[in-house]
Amino acid sequence: MSSPAKKRKLNSNSKSSPAAPRNLDYFFGKQQQNALSQPAKNQEEHSGETVEASNLTDEEFARKLQAEWDQEAAGGNSADHESKQSEGGEGLNTTIAEDNVEAAAEIEKVSNARSISSPGKISVQIRPEPSAKGKNTLSLQAAGSAEDTITSNIPFDESPLTFEPAKYIGGLQGHWAAEGGNASYAILTRCFVLVNSTQSRIKIVDTLVNLLRVIIEGDPSSLLPTVWLATNAISPPYISLELGLGGSAISKALKNVCGLDSKSLKALYDKVGDAGDVAFEAKKKQSFTLRKPKPLTIQGVYQSLVKIANTQGTGSGEIKQRIVDRLLQDARGPEESRYIVRTLCQHLRIGAVKTTMLIALSRAFLLSKPPGADFPLKSQGELSALKKESLAEIWSKAEEIVKACFAKRPNYNDLIPVLLEIGVCDELLVRCGLALHIPLRPMLGSITRDLSEMLTKLQGRGFSCEYKYDGQRAQVHCDNEGKVSIFSRHLELMTDKYPDLVAMIPKIRGDGVSSFIMEGEVVAVDQESGDLKTFQTLSNRARKDVAIGSVKVNVCLFAFDLMYLNGEPLLDRPFRERRGLLRSLFTEIPNQFTWVKSIDATSQDSETVLEFFKNATDVKCEGIMVKILDNLPNAPIPELEDDPAITKAIPEPANKTGKGRKKAKAAEKEPEKKTRRKALLSTYEPDKRLDSWLKVKKDYSTTFDTLDLIPVAAWHGQGRKSKWWSPILLAVRNEETGSLEAVCKCISGFTDAFYKANKEFYEEGGDHVLGGKPSYVDYEGGHPDVWFEPQEVWEMAFADITLSPVYTAAIGLVSDERGLSLRFPRFLKKRDDKGIDEASTSEFLAGLWRKQEEKAPNKEALEEAHDDEDG
Ligand code: ATP
């Protein structure tokens, strides 16, 4: 299964979109050919049944079949039965049982041959049911009511401070025991439903905390699979474990299991727009199944996914299909089916992203422990009595620990067992710390609008300005034995992509260096001159199993940090020290390995900094990265205020002039707005985006911030553009609900060549367009002519952000009635290096709006309704 990181495309050729969830149209497309012949075939095989079936209701038909089989069982109407009975002289049940085993095998073989359906109508499943005692009996099950109802009364969305797992665990365990002993998938589904039904982040976290607590106390062995399933992954990004399901596997399963034909599946998909919702509808309409579903457990589902991922080679398609079919058969009720299918499509849409899960884990382990563990817990009563701020402090301390562990070692397989053993405590940081050949999550840089903002932010501090190269970030691990691993920014293993870098490592490693973790930017270069080449050139490099002799695109590693040396983590050392070690202990190799070009400066050196910035952009760098050199933990931090001496050398940004500028200054000077900023750290903070690393990009000198948006729909162009899609509707991502919220239509920044390629990619009826509006896209405006399958991220510039009555992006975050939209959105470039789950969030958009408000509150512009939809 692809994790968000695996969906990143940089490590692949930019044309492909490997992990974009396939829509059912795509699956159905593959079925079209069979669609015509299959019903005819089924009809031939079961003509008698089908004709009769058409006159009966599903229930009547199911009962009729059951009666026939009961009769068969009692009388034995086949010669085979008779001979077996006379030969073996065994009891009737045994004989029938054997027959049914054979029948089951046969039915498995022909898959849906005996699933009787009529187009557009879901009817009956005929499957002999292996009974618990190993005997096979046929039984009639009402599919709808077979759902596990035991969990449905547990108030999982209650506050964890009042929720008492112990009240429910006895009952649950009794129920689980009857079904094999482990926590049921029903409990997970129940929580998915609750999470999906709320927009409230607090409720989402509470629900997850309570779920985790029930699992920790009731069936700790299911905790790890629970966490994987809830985060829609089965392995960390650096371990390649892909489901690799063929496009048609889910549609086949829906046909096999629910008795739908291609046409009705397509119709259903057109209506509901999401594979999981199709499964929900299909299961809802399926009134009876003659095979009692074997209740799904969390562990069972997870293991099935791992099995799907591990099944390779000849015949793997069939094996995978059987597992998918079985999962869907065993899903009790529509909701379980919905989430099984969403899980298989790798698009769970419950918003339980990494951060939410880490928060939930940290809280759950403050309140619950598994039987037998002896770490201390917090008392619910005491926590309830605390003031809001004190409670927040306790939560956040635990959160920090869990997040810090996961940032250094981002693998639940490592984190969960230790949590179960010792809970959330400082020792967790030691037991679950940095390790060689496990990538840590990289530290990130905050965006600044321009050099003057950067200089203002870093007043009074020494910093290093470095070229911001346009390549691929690489984390290089090397152990005592010389084994090398190279990881991408998104933690994928890419050692195979860079055999030339691997071969270079022994040469750069100075005497006295045994093991290390280093970070740098890999950039395509001219091997002779060392001239930098574009990111595009780098992305043409093959990505897998590259033989060293076949390397055509030469690269240079520009190192910028050292995080681990000779068995010791360096994360807590100041940047100046880490950089000193890097530059003194490793050896440069011309045009293959060197340091990022840098200068050290303070805010007083604005002219030098400007000159350096210009040099960087002249040699095709994206701009500069600016990093705090030393820690000053006790020094007072100056307040945020423009210093004319600092900004004099920096040209004023185009849109920060006149009235707006004065207002901005006035706003900054308001006493209540003066805040003391946190001390900027020079330590390496994995997975954090702090102001101690600032990015100043050349694009920003002409615009404010940019947004990474997802194209979701479009209209036919007018006039010259009539052959293309224009305008194109773009959306931000709501991290909590998983939905995509439309934010603007864009008509500018596109070249004709772009339009042409775009039209070819999102060709009507093609693989990349959907049959209708997907339910997870929020857009209340006019009707687009085409809905794209969301899969790309485009970087967009814009003039400013406005409140809008039409667009729902970030609704509820800045206004209850209005969303946010962009004025004059302009396409800058495709972000081939980003997957859709890395697109800008509604929260981020709301943050930009607030920032805009603080800087230049311009009532007229902001209150002007953004009702010019084509703007
Ligand atoms: P981010 O990586 O910060 O989330 P992003 O993916 O949009 O955002 P950019 O805005 O392009 O990336 O900037 C950060 C990236 O710049 C780093 O991940 C790294 O690959 C690259 N980079 C180039 N030069 C440097 C440098 N000297 N120091 C740190 N990063 C650098």
mmCIF file of N, CA, C and O and ligand atoms in Angstrom, residues 444-445 466-469 473 489 521 560 596 622 625 627 689 693 695 697 831 833-834, ligand 1:
data_model
loop_
_atom_site.group_PDB
_atom_site.id
_atom_site.type_symbol
_atom_site.label_atom_id
_atom_site.label_comp_id
_atom_site.label_asym_id
_atom_site.label_seq_id
_atom_site.Cartn_x
_atom_site.Cartn_y
_atom_site.Cartn_z
ATOM 1 N N LEU A 444 12.580 20.919 7.975
ATOM 2 C CA LEU A 444 12.035 21.670 6.831
ATOM 3 C C LEU A 444 12.243 23.168 7.022
ATOM 4 O O LEU A 444 12.405 23.640 8.147
ATOM 5 N N GLY A 445 12.201 23.873 5.930
ATOM 6 C CA GLY A 445 12.397 25.322 6.003
ATOM 7 C C GLY A 445 11.083 26.072 5.900
ATOM 8 O O GLY A 445 10.184 25.664 5.171
ATOM 9 N N GLU A 466 22.831 29.721 2.318
ATOM 10 C CA GLU A 466 23.345 28.665 1.437
ATOM 11 C C GLU A 466 22.584 28.694 0.122
ATOM 12 O O GLU A 466 21.391 29.039 0.100
ATOM 13 N N TYR A 467 23.253 28.317 -0.941
ATOM 14 C CA TYR A 467 22.527 28.177 -2.215
ATOM 15 C C TYR A 467 21.422 27.140 -1.992
ATOM 16 O O TYR A 467 21.635 26.125 -1.331
ATOM 17 N N LYS A 468 20.283 27.427 -2.573
ATOM 18 C CA LYS A 468 19.199 26.436 -2.534
ATOM 19 C C LYS A 468 19.183 25.752 -3.900
ATOM 20 O O LYS A 468 18.651 26.273 -4.868
ATOM 21 N N TYR A 469 19.839 24.605 -3.948
ATOM 22 C CA TYR A 469 19.995 23.890 -5.218
ATOM 23 C C TYR A 469 18.682 23.247 -5.642
ATOM 24 O O TYR A 469 17.883 22.832 -4.799
ATOM 25 N N ARG A 473 16.715 16.011 -2.528
ATOM 26 C CA ARG A 473 17.327 15.883 -1.212
ATOM 27 C C ARG A 473 17.729 14.426 -0.979
ATOM 28 O O ARG A 473 16.977 13.518 -1.331
ATOM 29 N N ARG A 489 13.751 12.630 0.344
ATOM 30 C CA ARG A 489 13.094 13.581 1.245
ATOM 31 C C ARG A 489 11.852 12.955 1.884
ATOM 32 O O ARG A 489 11.453 13.289 2.970
ATOM 33 N N GLU A 521 21.956 17.843 -1.151
ATOM 34 C CA GLU A 521 21.096 17.915 -2.334
ATOM 35 C C GLU A 521 21.854 17.277 -3.499
ATOM 36 O O GLU A 521 22.997 17.652 -3.775
ATOM 37 N N PHE A 560 24.968 19.429 3.122
ATOM 38 C CA PHE A 560 24.697 20.590 3.977
ATOM 39 C C PHE A 560 24.527 20.261 5.451
ATOM 40 O O PHE A 560 24.441 21.154 6.271
ATOM 41 N N VAL A 596 27.527 22.708 0.144
ATOM 42 C CA VAL A 596 26.688 23.747 -0.461
ATOM 43 C C VAL A 596 27.453 25.069 -0.356
ATOM 44 O O VAL A 596 28.152 25.305 0.631
ATOM 45 N N GLU A 622 17.368 27.854 -6.862
ATOM 46 C CA GLU A 622 16.010 28.355 -6.644
ATOM 47 C C GLU A 622 15.973 29.580 -5.757
ATOM 48 O O GLU A 622 14.949 30.218 -5.604
ATOM 49 N N MET A 625 18.799 29.139 1.175
ATOM 50 C CA MET A 625 18.324 28.626 2.459
ATOM 51 C C MET A 625 19.122 29.369 3.519
ATOM 52 O O MET A 625 20.336 29.536 3.370
ATOM 53 N N LYS A 627 20.084 29.560 7.586
ATOM 54 C CA LYS A 627 20.033 28.697 8.770
ATOM 55 C C LYS A 627 20.740 29.341 9.956
ATOM 56 O O LYS A 627 21.868 29.833 9.816
ATOM 57 N N ARG A 689 9.166 22.384 10.876
ATOM 58 C CA ARG A 689 9.353 23.524 9.983
ATOM 59 C C ARG A 689 9.430 24.753 10.869
ATOM 60 O O ARG A 689 8.421 25.275 11.328
ATOM 61 N N TRP A 693 15.268 27.692 9.956
ATOM 62 C CA TRP A 693 15.641 27.428 8.562
ATOM 63 C C TRP A 693 14.643 28.210 7.714
ATOM 64 O O TRP A 693 13.432 27.953 7.772
ATOM 65 N N LYS A 695 13.498 29.690 3.854
ATOM 66 C CA LYS A 695 13.709 29.581 2.405
ATOM 67 C C LYS A 695 13.398 30.939 1.791
ATOM 68 O O LYS A 695 12.360 31.527 2.098
ATOM 69 N N LYS A 697 12.970 32.186 -1.948
ATOM 70 C CA LYS A 697 13.018 31.725 -3.338
ATOM 71 C C LYS A 697 12.886 32.913 -4.275
ATOM 72 O O LYS A 697 12.266 33.909 -3.931
ATOM 73 N N ARG A 831 4.106 20.305 -9.604
ATOM 74 C CA ARG A 831 5.015 19.790 -8.584
ATOM 75 C C ARG A 831 5.055 18.277 -8.724
ATOM 76 O O ARG A 831 4.349 17.553 -8.034
ATOM 77 N N ASP A 833 7.186 16.469 -7.809
ATOM 78 C CA ASP A 833 7.793 15.853 -6.628
ATOM 79 C C ASP A 833 6.793 15.706 -5.492
ATOM 80 O O ASP A 833 7.147 15.237 -4.418
ATOM 81 N N LYS A 834 5.552 16.126 -5.715
ATOM 82 C CA LYS A 834 4.589 16.038 -4.618
ATOM 83 C C LYS A 834 3.407 15.162 -4.990
ATOM 84 O O LYS A 834 2.895 15.242 -6.107
HETATM 85 P P1 ATP B 1 9.855 21.545 2.029
HETATM 86 O O1 ATP B 1 10.828 20.527 1.552
HETATM 87 O O2 ATP B 1 10.503 22.648 2.784
HETATM 88 O O3 ATP B 1 8.656 20.966 2.654
HETATM 89 P P2 ATP B 1 9.281 21.834 -0.658
HETATM 90 O O4 ATP B 1 9.191 20.380 -0.904
HETATM 91 O O5 ATP B 1 8.310 22.740 -1.322
HETATM 92 O O6 ATP B 1 9.211 22.221 0.829
HETATM 93 P P3 ATP B 1 11.311 23.585 -1.290
HETATM 94 O O7 ATP B 1 10.393 24.705 -0.923
HETATM 95 O O8 ATP B 1 11.730 23.512 -2.692
HETATM 96 O O9 ATP B 1 10.755 22.204 -1.006
HETATM 97 O O10 ATP B 1 12.576 23.714 -0.313
HETATM 98 C C1 ATP B 1 13.169 22.754 0.493
HETATM 99 C C2 ATP B 1 14.119 21.823 -0.245
HETATM 100 O O11 ATP B 1 15.223 22.522 -0.789
HETATM 101 C C3 ATP B 1 14.787 20.801 0.638
HETATM 102 O O12 ATP B 1 13.959 19.721 0.923
HETATM 103 C C4 ATP B 1 16.003 20.399 -0.160
HETATM 104 O O13 ATP B 1 15.681 19.334 -1.033
HETATM 105 C C5 ATP B 1 16.282 21.602 -1.034
HETATM 106 N N1 ATP B 1 17.572 22.251 -0.755
HETATM 107 C C6 ATP B 1 18.395 22.738 -1.705
HETATM 108 N N2 ATP B 1 19.456 23.310 -1.164
HETATM 109 C C7 ATP B 1 19.358 23.194 0.175
HETATM 110 C C8 ATP B 1 20.160 23.612 1.258
HETATM 111 N N3 ATP B 1 21.281 24.286 1.092
HETATM 112 N N4 ATP B 1 19.718 23.317 2.502
HETATM 113 C C9 ATP B 1 18.559 22.649 2.706
HETATM 114 N N5 ATP B 1 17.754 22.245 1.702
HETATM 115 C C10 ATP B 1 18.151 22.506 0.440
#
